[in-house]
Short mmCIF file of C-alpha atoms in Angstrom, two decimals:
data_model
loop_
_atom_site.label_atom_id
_atom_site.label_comp_id
_atom_site.label_asym_id
_atom_site.label_seq_id
_atom_site.Cartn_x
_atom_site.Cartn_y
_atom_site.Cartn_z
CA UNK M 24 47.37 -25.41 -28.46
CA UNK M 25 44.91 -23.93 -30.95
CA UNK M 26 43.23 -20.68 -30.08
CA UNK M 27 39.75 -19.67 -31.17
CA UNK M 28 39.62 -16.32 -32.95
CA UNK M 29 37.61 -13.54 -31.38
CA UNK M 30 35.24 -11.62 -33.64
CA UNK M 31 34.64 -7.87 -33.28
CA UNK M 32 31.65 -6.92 -31.12
CA UNK M 33 29.74 -5.68 -34.16
CA UNK M 34 30.34 -8.02 -37.14
CA UNK M 35 28.58 -8.06 -40.49
CA UNK M 36 28.16 -10.46 -43.37
CA UNK M 37 28.50 -8.90 -46.81
CA UNK M 38 26.50 -10.13 -49.76
CA UNK M 39 25.57 -9.24 -53.28
CA UNK M 40 25.30 -5.61 -54.39
CA UNK M 41 26.83 -4.31 -51.18
CA UNK M 42 24.07 -5.77 -48.99
CA UNK M 43 25.08 -6.33 -45.39
CA UNK M 44 23.43 -7.93 -42.35
CA UNK M 45 24.49 -7.85 -38.73
CA UNK M 46 25.43 -11.15 -37.12
CA UNK M 47 23.66 -12.37 -34.00
CA UNK M 48 25.49 -12.03 -30.70
CA UNK M 49 27.92 -14.96 -30.71
CA UNK M 50 30.09 -16.55 -28.07
CA UNK M 51 33.22 -15.64 -30.02
CA UNK M 52 32.30 -11.96 -29.69
CA UNK M 53 32.33 -12.39 -25.92
CA UNK M 54 35.60 -14.31 -25.47
CA UNK M 55 38.03 -12.38 -23.27
CA UNK M 56 35.56 -9.50 -23.16
CA UNK M 57 34.03 -10.42 -19.81
CA UNK M 58 30.67 -9.20 -21.09
CA UNK M 59 27.32 -10.16 -19.62
CA UNK M 60 24.36 -10.56 -21.98
CA UNK M 61 22.77 -7.21 -22.75
CA UNK M 62 19.49 -6.19 -21.17
CA UNK M 63 16.45 -5.44 -23.31
CA UNK M 64 13.35 -3.32 -22.68
CA UNK M 65 9.94 -3.61 -24.36
CA UNK M 66 6.79 -1.55 -23.87
CA UNK M 67 3.48 -2.65 -25.40
CA UNK M 68 0.29 -0.58 -25.31
CA UNK M 69 -3.32 -1.73 -25.63
CA UNK M 70 -5.91 0.93 -26.45
CA UNK M 71 -8.68 -0.54 -24.33
CA UNK M 72 -10.05 -0.53 -20.83
CA UNK M 73 -10.41 -3.81 -18.98
CA UNK M 74 -13.92 -3.58 -17.52
CA UNK M 75 -17.59 -3.17 -18.55
CA UNK M 76 -20.23 -0.61 -17.45
CA UNK M 77 -22.09 -1.55 -14.31
CA UNK M 78 -19.64 -4.15 -13.07
CA UNK M 79 -17.54 -3.69 -9.94
CA UNK M 80 -14.99 -6.19 -11.18
CA UNK M 81 -13.28 -7.32 -14.41
CA UNK M 82 -12.13 -10.60 -15.85
CA UNK M 83 -8.44 -9.79 -15.67
CA UNK M 84 -7.59 -9.23 -12.00
CA UNK M 85 -6.81 -12.54 -10.24
CA UNK M 86 -8.58 -13.31 -6.99
CA UNK M 87 -5.38 -14.39 -5.23
CA UNK M 88 -2.17 -12.43 -4.84
CA UNK M 89 1.37 -13.78 -4.90
CA UNK M 90 2.74 -16.66 -7.02
CA UNK M 91 0.49 -19.20 -8.70
CA UNK M 92 -2.23 -16.59 -9.26
CA UNK M 93 -5.53 -17.73 -10.82
CA UNK M 94 -6.13 -17.07 -14.48
CA UNK M 95 -9.34 -15.39 -15.60
CA UNK M 96 -10.70 -14.96 -19.10
CA UNK M 97 -8.65 -11.90 -20.14
CA UNK M 98 -5.39 -13.56 -19.07
CA UNK M 99 -6.15 -17.01 -20.50
CA UNK M 100 -3.31 -16.72 -23.10
CA UNK M 101 -0.83 -16.69 -20.19
CA UNK M 102 -2.01 -20.17 -19.23
CA UNK M 103 -2.28 -21.34 -22.84
CA UNK M 104 1.34 -20.35 -23.51
CA UNK M 105 2.60 -21.71 -20.18
CA UNK M 106 4.29 -18.40 -19.26
CA UNK M 107 2.73 -17.62 -15.87
CA UNK M 108 6.10 -18.20 -14.19
CA UNK M 109 7.49 -15.31 -16.21
CA UNK M 110 4.63 -12.77 -16.16
CA UNK M 111 3.50 -10.72 -13.18
CA UNK M 112 0.17 -8.86 -12.90
CA UNK M 113 -0.01 -5.53 -11.07
CA UNK M 114 -3.52 -4.27 -10.30
CA UNK M 115 -5.57 -1.68 -8.43
CA UNK M 116 -3.73 1.40 -9.76
CA UNK M 117 -5.05 4.74 -10.88
CA UNK M 118 -4.09 7.90 -12.80
CA UNK M 119 -5.43 10.97 -10.98
CA UNK M 120 -7.49 13.57 -12.83
CA UNK M 121 -8.28 17.24 -12.66
CA UNK M 122 -9.87 20.11 -14.55
CA UNK M 123 -7.98 22.41 -16.86
CA UNK M 124 -5.54 24.44 -14.78
CA UNK M 125 -5.51 21.93 -11.90
CA UNK M 126 -4.25 18.67 -13.40
CA UNK M 127 -2.30 16.84 -10.67
CA UNK M 128 1.24 15.50 -11.04
CA UNK M 129 1.24 12.50 -13.32
CA UNK M 130 -2.46 13.06 -13.98
CA UNK M 131 -4.92 13.61 -16.81
CA UNK M 132 -7.64 16.10 -17.66
CA UNK M 133 -11.23 15.29 -16.83
CA UNK M 134 -12.31 14.24 -20.33
CA UNK M 135 -11.40 10.73 -21.30
CA UNK M 136 -10.23 9.18 -24.54
CA UNK M 137 -6.50 9.29 -25.21
CA UNK M 138 -5.93 11.58 -22.22
CA UNK M 139 -4.51 8.80 -20.06
CA UNK M 140 -1.83 7.78 -22.61
CA UNK M 141 0.52 10.76 -22.12
CA UNK M 142 0.81 10.57 -18.32
CA UNK M 143 0.84 6.75 -18.40
CA UNK M 144 3.86 6.47 -20.70
CA UNK M 145 5.80 9.59 -19.70
CA UNK M 146 4.85 10.06 -16.04
CA UNK M 147 4.22 13.76 -16.80
CA UNK M 148 0.77 15.27 -16.37
CA UNK M 149 -1.15 15.69 -19.62
CA UNK M 150 -1.90 19.02 -21.22
CA UNK M 151 -4.98 20.73 -19.91
CA UNK M 152 -5.98 22.20 -23.31
CA UNK M 153 -7.15 18.96 -24.89
CA UNK M 154 -3.79 18.21 -26.52
CA UNK M 155 -3.09 14.48 -26.36
CA UNK M 156 0.67 14.61 -26.79
CA UNK M 157 3.06 13.58 -24.06
CA UNK M 158 4.82 16.51 -22.39
CA UNK M 159 7.82 14.44 -21.33
CA UNK M 160 9.93 11.73 -22.95
CA UNK M 161 8.42 8.27 -22.93
CA UNK M 162 10.09 5.28 -21.30
CA UNK M 163 11.20 3.67 -24.55
CA UNK M 164 13.24 6.77 -25.35
CA UNK M 165 14.66 6.90 -21.85
CA UNK M 166 15.63 3.22 -22.07
CA UNK M 167 17.18 3.66 -25.51
CA UNK M 168 19.37 6.52 -24.24
CA UNK M 169 20.79 4.18 -21.65
CA UNK M 170 20.85 0.80 -23.43
CA UNK M 171 21.35 1.35 -27.12
CA UNK M 172 25.20 1.30 -27.06
CA UNK M 173 26.49 0.43 -30.54
CA UNK M 174 23.41 -1.50 -31.71
CA UNK M 175 22.36 -0.93 -35.31
CA UNK M 176 18.96 0.43 -34.27
CA UNK M 177 18.75 2.67 -31.24
CA UNK M 178 15.02 1.98 -30.89
CA UNK M 179 12.27 0.13 -32.76
CA UNK M 180 8.81 1.62 -32.46
CA UNK M 181 6.01 -0.27 -34.24
CA UNK M 182 2.22 -0.09 -34.49
CA UNK M 183 -0.04 -3.04 -35.28
CA UNK M 184 -3.30 -1.18 -35.93
CA UNK M 185 -2.85 -0.02 -39.50
CA UNK M 186 -5.29 2.91 -39.61
CA UNK M 187 -7.62 4.95 -37.41
CA UNK M 188 -10.77 3.46 -39.04
CA UNK M 189 -12.93 6.55 -38.59
CA UNK M 190 -13.41 9.70 -40.66
CA UNK M 191 -10.56 10.07 -43.16
CA UNK M 192 -9.07 6.80 -41.89
CA UNK M 193 -5.61 8.30 -41.46
CA UNK M 194 -2.78 7.35 -39.12
CA UNK M 195 -4.55 8.59 -36.00
CA UNK M 196 -2.23 11.56 -35.39
CA UNK M 197 -1.28 11.59 -31.71
CA UNK M 198 -3.55 8.60 -31.12
CA UNK M 199 -1.31 6.58 -33.39
CA UNK M 200 1.87 7.29 -31.37
CA UNK M 201 3.27 6.13 -28.06
CA UNK M 202 6.86 7.34 -28.39
CA UNK M 203 8.09 10.89 -27.63
CA UNK M 204 11.70 12.02 -27.45
CA UNK M 205 13.38 15.01 -25.88
CA UNK M 206 15.25 17.34 -28.20
CA UNK M 207 16.70 20.13 -26.11
CA UNK M 208 13.75 21.83 -24.53
CA UNK M 209 11.23 20.26 -26.91
CA UNK M 210 9.31 17.00 -26.72
CA UNK M 211 8.88 15.61 -30.19
CA UNK M 212 6.55 12.79 -31.32
CA UNK M 213 8.04 9.77 -33.06
CA UNK M 214 5.92 8.10 -35.67
CA UNK M 215 5.87 4.32 -35.46
CA UNK M 216 6.32 1.94 -38.40
CA UNK M 217 2.94 0.36 -39.13
CA UNK M 218 3.98 -1.53 -42.26
CA UNK M 219 5.43 -5.01 -41.64
CA UNK M 220 7.22 -4.92 -45.00
CA UNK M 221 8.84 -1.55 -44.22
CA UNK M 222 9.69 -2.72 -40.72
CA UNK M 223 11.34 -5.83 -42.14
CA UNK M 224 13.33 -3.96 -44.79
CA UNK M 225 14.39 -1.30 -42.29
CA UNK M 226 15.55 -3.90 -39.79
CA UNK M 227 17.44 -6.24 -42.06
CA UNK M 228 18.58 -4.00 -44.89
CA UNK M 229 19.81 -0.99 -42.90
CA UNK M 230 22.91 -0.67 -45.05
CA UNK M 231 22.58 0.96 -48.48
CA UNK M 232 25.79 1.25 -50.53
CA UNK M 233 26.90 4.83 -51.20
CA UNK M 234 27.36 4.12 -54.90
CA UNK M 235 23.98 4.84 -56.60
CA UNK M 236 24.31 1.93 -59.02
CA UNK M 237 25.10 -0.54 -56.26
CA UNK M 238 22.28 0.85 -54.16
CA UNK M 239 19.81 0.41 -57.00
CA UNK M 240 21.02 -3.12 -57.61
CA UNK M 241 20.60 -4.01 -53.94
CA UNK M 242 17.05 -2.66 -53.81
CA UNK M 243 16.14 -4.35 -57.07
CA UNK M 244 17.35 -7.68 -55.70
CA UNK M 245 15.23 -7.20 -52.60
CA UNK M 246 12.14 -6.35 -54.62
CA UNK M 247 12.62 -9.48 -56.66
CA UNK M 248 12.06 -11.38 -53.43
CA UNK M 249 15.60 -12.69 -53.11
CA UNK M 250 16.09 -13.93 -49.59
CA UNK M 251 18.16 -11.75 -47.28
CA UNK M 252 19.89 -14.90 -46.14
CA UNK M 253 20.81 -15.87 -49.72
CA UNK M 254 22.39 -12.48 -50.24
CA UNK M 255 24.85 -13.06 -47.41
CA UNK M 256 25.17 -16.84 -47.52
CA UNK M 257 28.50 -16.95 -49.34
CA UNK M 258 30.14 -14.75 -46.67
CA UNK M 259 28.40 -16.79 -43.97
CA UNK M 260 29.69 -20.08 -45.30
CA UNK M 261 33.24 -18.77 -45.07
CA UNK M 262 32.65 -17.66 -41.49
CA UNK M 263 30.98 -20.80 -40.12
CA UNK M 264 34.08 -23.06 -40.22
CA UNK M 265 35.95 -20.52 -38.06
CA UNK M 266 33.41 -20.74 -35.25
CA UNK M 267 33.07 -23.09 -32.33
CA UNK M 268 30.22 -25.58 -32.23
CA UNK M 269 27.94 -23.37 -30.12
CA UNK M 270 28.39 -20.41 -32.43
CA UNK M 271 27.86 -22.54 -35.54
CA UNK M 272 24.56 -23.77 -34.13
CA UNK M 273 23.54 -20.25 -33.17
CA UNK M 274 24.39 -18.77 -36.60
CA UNK M 275 22.68 -21.60 -38.47
CA UNK M 276 19.61 -21.15 -36.29
CA UNK M 277 19.80 -17.43 -37.07
CA UNK M 278 19.69 -18.19 -40.81
CA UNK M 279 16.83 -20.66 -40.32
CA UNK M 280 14.74 -18.18 -38.37
CA UNK M 281 15.34 -15.46 -40.97
CA UNK M 282 14.21 -17.82 -43.73
CA UNK M 283 11.10 -18.68 -41.73
CA UNK M 284 10.40 -15.02 -41.12
CA UNK M 285 10.75 -14.18 -44.81
CA UNK M 286 8.44 -17.07 -45.67
CA UNK M 287 5.84 -15.67 -43.28
CA UNK M 288 6.10 -12.28 -44.98
CA UNK M 289 5.76 -13.88 -48.42
CA UNK M 290 3.03 -16.32 -47.57
CA UNK M 291 0.37 -16.42 -50.32
CA UNK M 292 -2.34 -18.35 -48.52
CA UNK M 293 -4.91 -16.20 -46.68
CA UNK M 294 -5.99 -17.20 -43.16
CA UNK M 295 -8.78 -19.77 -42.98
CA UNK M 296 -11.00 -17.50 -40.85
CA UNK M 297 -11.76 -13.81 -40.64
CA UNK M 298 -12.16 -10.99 -43.10
CA UNK M 299 -8.95 -9.87 -44.78
CA UNK M 300 -7.74 -8.54 -48.06
CA UNK M 301 -4.37 -9.47 -49.47
CA UNK M 302 -2.84 -7.57 -52.34
CA UNK M 303 -1.98 -9.59 -55.44
CA UNK M 304 1.71 -9.13 -54.71
CA UNK M 305 2.26 -11.39 -51.65
CA UNK M 306 5.30 -9.35 -50.64
CA UNK M 307 3.24 -6.29 -49.84
CA UNK M 308 1.28 -5.58 -46.67
CA UNK M 309 -2.38 -6.53 -46.39
CA UNK M 310 -4.67 -3.85 -47.80
CA UNK M 311 -5.86 -1.14 -45.42
CA UNK M 312 -9.47 -1.66 -44.33
CA UNK M 313 -12.02 1.06 -44.79
CA UNK M 314 -13.44 3.37 -42.13
CA UNK M 315 -16.56 2.13 -40.34
CA UNK M 316 -18.73 4.64 -38.51
CA UNK M 317 -20.33 4.01 -35.11
CA UNK M 318 -23.14 1.48 -35.18
CA UNK M 319 -22.52 0.21 -38.72
CA UNK M 320 -22.49 -3.53 -37.97
CA UNK M 321 -22.74 -4.26 -41.70
CA UNK M 322 -19.46 -2.42 -42.15
CA UNK M 323 -17.78 -4.72 -39.64
CA UNK M 324 -19.35 -7.85 -41.10
CA UNK M 325 -18.16 -6.69 -44.54
CA UNK M 326 -14.53 -6.56 -43.44
CA UNK M 327 -14.16 -2.85 -42.73
CA UNK M 328 -11.89 -1.48 -40.00
CA UNK M 329 -9.53 -4.39 -40.44
CA UNK M 330 -6.18 -4.72 -42.20
CA UNK M 331 -5.34 -8.24 -41.02
CA UNK M 332 -3.97 -6.97 -37.75
CA UNK M 333 -3.69 -10.55 -36.57
CA UNK M 334 -0.99 -11.22 -39.15
CA UNK M 335 0.61 -7.82 -38.72
CA UNK M 336 0.95 -8.47 -34.98
CA UNK M 337 2.57 -11.85 -35.65
CA UNK M 338 5.12 -10.41 -38.08
CA UNK M 339 6.02 -7.40 -35.96
CA UNK M 340 6.38 -9.61 -32.88
CA UNK M 341 8.76 -11.87 -34.84
CA UNK M 342 10.78 -8.78 -35.89
CA UNK M 343 11.16 -7.58 -32.30
CA UNK M 344 12.21 -11.05 -31.11
CA UNK M 345 14.71 -11.36 -33.95
CA UNK M 346 16.08 -7.88 -33.35
CA UNK M 347 16.73 -8.78 -29.72
CA UNK M 348 18.22 -12.13 -30.74
CA UNK M 349 20.61 -10.50 -33.21
CA UNK M 350 21.36 -7.57 -30.89
CA UNK M 351 20.20 -5.20 -33.60
CA UNK M 352 18.32 -3.30 -30.92
CA UNK M 353 17.78 -3.51 -27.17
CA UNK M 354 14.67 -1.33 -26.91
CA UNK M 355 11.33 -1.57 -28.70
CA UNK M 356 7.80 -0.25 -28.23
CA UNK M 357 4.67 -1.64 -29.80
CA UNK M 358 1.30 0.05 -30.03
CA UNK M 359 -1.00 -2.92 -30.58
CA UNK M 360 -4.06 -0.70 -30.83
CA UNK M 361 -4.77 3.02 -30.66
CA UNK M 362 -6.57 4.64 -27.76
CA UNK M 363 -10.34 4.47 -28.33
CA UNK M 364 -9.65 1.56 -30.63
CA UNK M 365 -11.97 1.20 -33.60
CA UNK M 366 -10.36 -2.01 -34.85
CA UNK M 367 -12.85 -4.62 -36.04
CA UNK M 368 -13.26 -7.37 -33.43
CA UNK M 369 -15.16 -9.81 -35.64
CA UNK M 370 -12.19 -11.42 -37.48
CA UNK M 371 -10.22 -11.47 -34.22
CA UNK M 372 -12.70 -13.15 -31.91
CA UNK M 373 -16.10 -13.17 -33.56
CA UNK M 374 -17.77 -9.98 -32.25
CA UNK M 375 -19.46 -7.75 -34.91
CA UNK M 376 -18.21 -4.51 -33.40
CA UNK M 377 -15.08 -2.49 -32.93
CA UNK M 378 -13.07 -3.05 -29.76
CA UNK M 379 -14.04 0.38 -28.35
CA UNK M 380 -17.78 -0.15 -28.66
CA UNK M 381 -17.53 -3.53 -26.94
CA UNK M 382 -16.63 -1.59 -23.80
CA UNK M 383 -19.93 0.25 -23.94
CA UNK M 384 -22.47 -2.26 -25.26
CA UNK M 385 -20.81 -5.59 -25.82
CA UNK M 386 -22.97 -8.02 -27.76
CA UNK M 387 -25.90 -8.92 -25.58
CA UNK M 388 -24.83 -6.71 -22.67
CA UNK M 389 -24.33 -7.87 -19.11
CA UNK M 390 -21.93 -10.73 -18.50
CA UNK M 391 -21.81 -11.46 -22.24
CA UNK M 392 -20.58 -7.89 -22.76
CA UNK M 393 -17.93 -8.23 -20.07
CA UNK M 394 -16.76 -11.47 -21.66
CA UNK M 395 -16.54 -9.78 -25.05
CA UNK M 396 -14.41 -6.97 -23.60
CA UNK M 397 -12.23 -9.55 -21.90
CA UNK M 398 -11.68 -11.34 -25.18
CA UNK M 399 -10.49 -8.03 -26.63
CA UNK M 400 -8.06 -7.60 -23.76
CA UNK M 401 -7.00 -11.22 -24.21
CA UNK M 402 -6.15 -10.62 -27.89
CA UNK M 403 -3.51 -8.08 -26.79
CA UNK M 404 -2.31 -10.38 -24.01
CA UNK M 405 -1.92 -13.25 -26.51
CA UNK M 406 0.44 -11.28 -28.77
CA UNK M 407 2.38 -9.91 -25.83
CA UNK M 408 2.58 -13.42 -24.44
CA UNK M 409 3.84 -14.76 -27.72
CA UNK M 410 6.82 -12.39 -27.50
CA UNK M 411 7.46 -13.58 -23.93
CA UNK M 412 7.29 -17.19 -25.13
CA UNK M 413 9.74 -16.63 -27.99
CA UNK M 414 12.27 -14.89 -25.79
CA UNK M 415 11.92 -17.62 -23.17
CA UNK M 416 12.72 -20.22 -25.77
CA UNK M 417 15.70 -18.36 -27.32
CA UNK M 418 19.06 -19.17 -25.71
CA UNK M 419 21.71 -16.57 -24.87
CA UNK M 420 25.41 -17.21 -25.50
CA UNK M 421 25.90 -18.01 -21.79
CA UNK M 422 23.23 -20.69 -21.72
CA UNK M 423 20.50 -18.53 -20.16
CA UNK M 424 17.46 -17.39 -22.14
CA UNK M 425 16.91 -13.99 -23.69
CA UNK M 426 13.96 -13.53 -21.37
CA UNK M 427 16.32 -13.72 -18.39
CA UNK M 428 17.75 -10.37 -19.53
CA UNK M 429 14.50 -8.64 -20.53
CA UNK M 430 11.88 -6.46 -18.93
CA UNK M 431 8.67 -6.38 -20.97
CA UNK M 432 5.51 -4.41 -20.22
CA UNK M 433 1.92 -4.42 -21.41
CA UNK M 434 0.03 -1.27 -20.40
CA UNK M 435 -3.70 -0.59 -20.92
CA UNK M 436 -5.50 2.67 -21.76
CA UNK M 437 -7.90 2.40 -18.85
CA UNK M 438 -9.43 0.34 -16.11
CA UNK M 439 -12.95 0.85 -14.79
CA UNK M 440 -14.63 2.96 -12.11
CA UNK M 441 -15.71 6.57 -11.67
CA UNK M 442 -15.84 8.73 -14.79
CA UNK M 443 -15.58 12.40 -13.75
CA UNK M 444 -16.72 13.56 -17.18
CA UNK M 445 -20.11 11.85 -17.11
CA UNK M 446 -20.45 11.30 -13.38
CA UNK M 447 -21.04 7.59 -13.89
CA UNK M 448 -19.86 5.48 -10.96
CA UNK M 449 -19.02 2.36 -12.97
CA UNK M 450 -17.65 3.27 -16.39
CA UNK M 451 -14.86 2.15 -18.72
CA UNK M 452 -14.05 5.82 -19.22
CA UNK M 453 -12.04 5.68 -16.08
CA UNK M 454 -8.38 5.57 -14.98
CA UNK M 455 -9.26 3.82 -11.73
CA UNK M 456 -8.61 0.08 -11.19
CA UNK M 457 -5.87 0.01 -13.82
CA UNK M 458 -3.67 -3.02 -14.39
CA UNK M 459 -0.37 -3.81 -16.13
CA UNK M 460 1.66 -6.91 -17.02
CA UNK M 461 5.41 -7.06 -16.47
CA UNK M 462 7.44 -10.01 -17.77
CA UNK M 463 11.05 -11.18 -17.82
CA UNK M 464 13.84 -11.52 -15.30
CA UNK M 465 16.38 -8.77 -16.05
CA UNK M 466 18.15 -7.44 -12.99
CA UNK M 467 16.37 -9.78 -10.59
CA UNK M 468 12.88 -9.01 -11.93
CA UNK M 469 10.23 -11.49 -10.86
CA UNK M 470 12.53 -13.39 -8.51
CA UNK M 471 9.71 -15.68 -7.38
CA UNK M 472 8.36 -16.17 -10.89
CA UNK M 473 5.16 -14.52 -12.01
CA UNK M 474 3.09 -13.04 -9.17
CA UNK M 475 -0.06 -10.99 -8.72
CA UNK M 476 0.67 -7.75 -6.88
CA UNK M 477 -2.13 -5.48 -5.69
CA UNK M 478 -0.96 -1.85 -5.69
CA UNK M 479 -4.03 0.14 -4.59
CA UNK M 480 -3.65 3.87 -5.09
CA UNK M 481 -0.37 3.44 -6.91
CA UNK M 482 0.26 5.00 -10.31
CA UNK M 483 0.60 2.53 -13.24
CA UNK M 484 3.80 4.35 -14.32
CA UNK M 485 5.40 2.88 -11.20
CA UNK M 486 5.37 -0.42 -13.07
CA UNK M 487 7.37 1.29 -15.84
CA UNK M 488 9.81 2.63 -13.23
CA UNK M 489 10.21 -0.92 -11.98
CA UNK M 490 10.97 -2.27 -15.46
CA UNK M 491 13.51 0.49 -16.09
CA UNK M 492 15.30 -0.28 -12.82
CA UNK M 493 15.36 -3.94 -13.79
CA UNK M 494 17.27 -3.18 -17.00
CA UNK M 495 19.68 -0.88 -15.17
CA UNK M 496 18.12 2.50 -15.96
CA UNK M 497 18.19 4.46 -12.72
CA UNK M 498 15.50 7.00 -13.58
CA UNK M 499 11.95 7.68 -12.43
CA UNK M 500 9.50 8.68 -15.13
CA UNK M 501 8.52 12.35 -15.06
CA UNK M 502 6.49 13.29 -12.00
CA UNK M 503 5.81 9.70 -10.89
CA UNK M 504 8.20 8.21 -8.36
CA UNK M 505 8.40 4.80 -6.80
CA UNK M 506 8.77 1.19 -7.88
CA UNK M 507 7.00 -2.07 -7.06
CA UNK M 508 9.73 -3.42 -4.84
CA UNK M 509 8.18 -6.87 -4.42
CA UNK M 510 8.82 -7.44 -8.13
CA UNK M 511 12.59 -6.95 -7.74
CA UNK M 512 14.98 -9.43 -6.15
#
């Protein structure tokens, strides 16, 4: 009786000039190993509130709780992508606040922008001196410590918004980060990768030969736009006949998806709508848009404050999905937009303003303004939902889907309600009425499919605690305890 060979858990294809690429997780790596599919964790962050001044409601929170919740404007992508059975909505939460010297556990200082991010993502109260850095490790780092195992990349941390778009138009400093790691007694910020090209090269060309000449040859080949798949195809063709039918299909699909991804990166045609600038070399990232100061609608109409974030989000989403598919990483975080987001909304959904100012004035005010804000929220939901969709449609070696072994989160900078800084009763500068999305089915997550859970008075970091428990990380974040038990089977 013939016996199928078992491949090592971490196998690589070798190509020209010493180039290597990790194989996807194949059945033959699991034979006789008794291994279950690995669990994956994802945290996405949207630098926007979900309401509009003067309104006692938003267009995100469903009217009905439980399964089959109704879809409002901000969540419309969930319906469009047919993923409601996989995405739950948790609402009614708040981050407490206090003055300097009296910031409560898991809370923020009185003043607003970017002060909610640190306690939201770490569960540790923010600094009371105006510093916006997290004072505890963030959940992506906690998850990576527990889940990384022998994956090639312990953690991927990406940012879609390419620049700050105000002043010197830099990387935003602490406003451009959502990942902080613990190093002894210190909490250190981790800069995200904001370049799709760099993210791609870092993910798929992680091996550089030690010999300088070979290393130079490998990099030269890459710069000449030679496909990563072509570099390893000869080795792959020798491997494929040794595999069973399921593994052959999976490996060939792996090659096909890599080719498609490279084609997306190298696409020369600009989008049919929206303002964007593409460099002459199609392999490079879209050009960085210029800074646009408050109220300069001509600057937005002229294409400022935009670096084709639509395309950047698509590419980075594809990279995360592929990294999970290939088991190159099990943990990723994605800052879609910075806190107090000055990203141009016009090429995204037709509003001549940045996303931040929509939350104050909208275009036309009133319900029109609320709808504009909701479209901004929906842009984030759409890209998060696309990741959910891709993982739902990607099979695991045991016949399940990748999404069955994932916990994915989308967290928002703020909600709406009382602003202690201004005294306004209905403001978007508020950490009341906060919401979060949690998707996937790892560890019994969402046993009844997607549901709407109202969690009044709860801290939004409890949703993070729930996702961590779902992927097998038995740890509460910082000073915030508790999980949303109804989300766990």
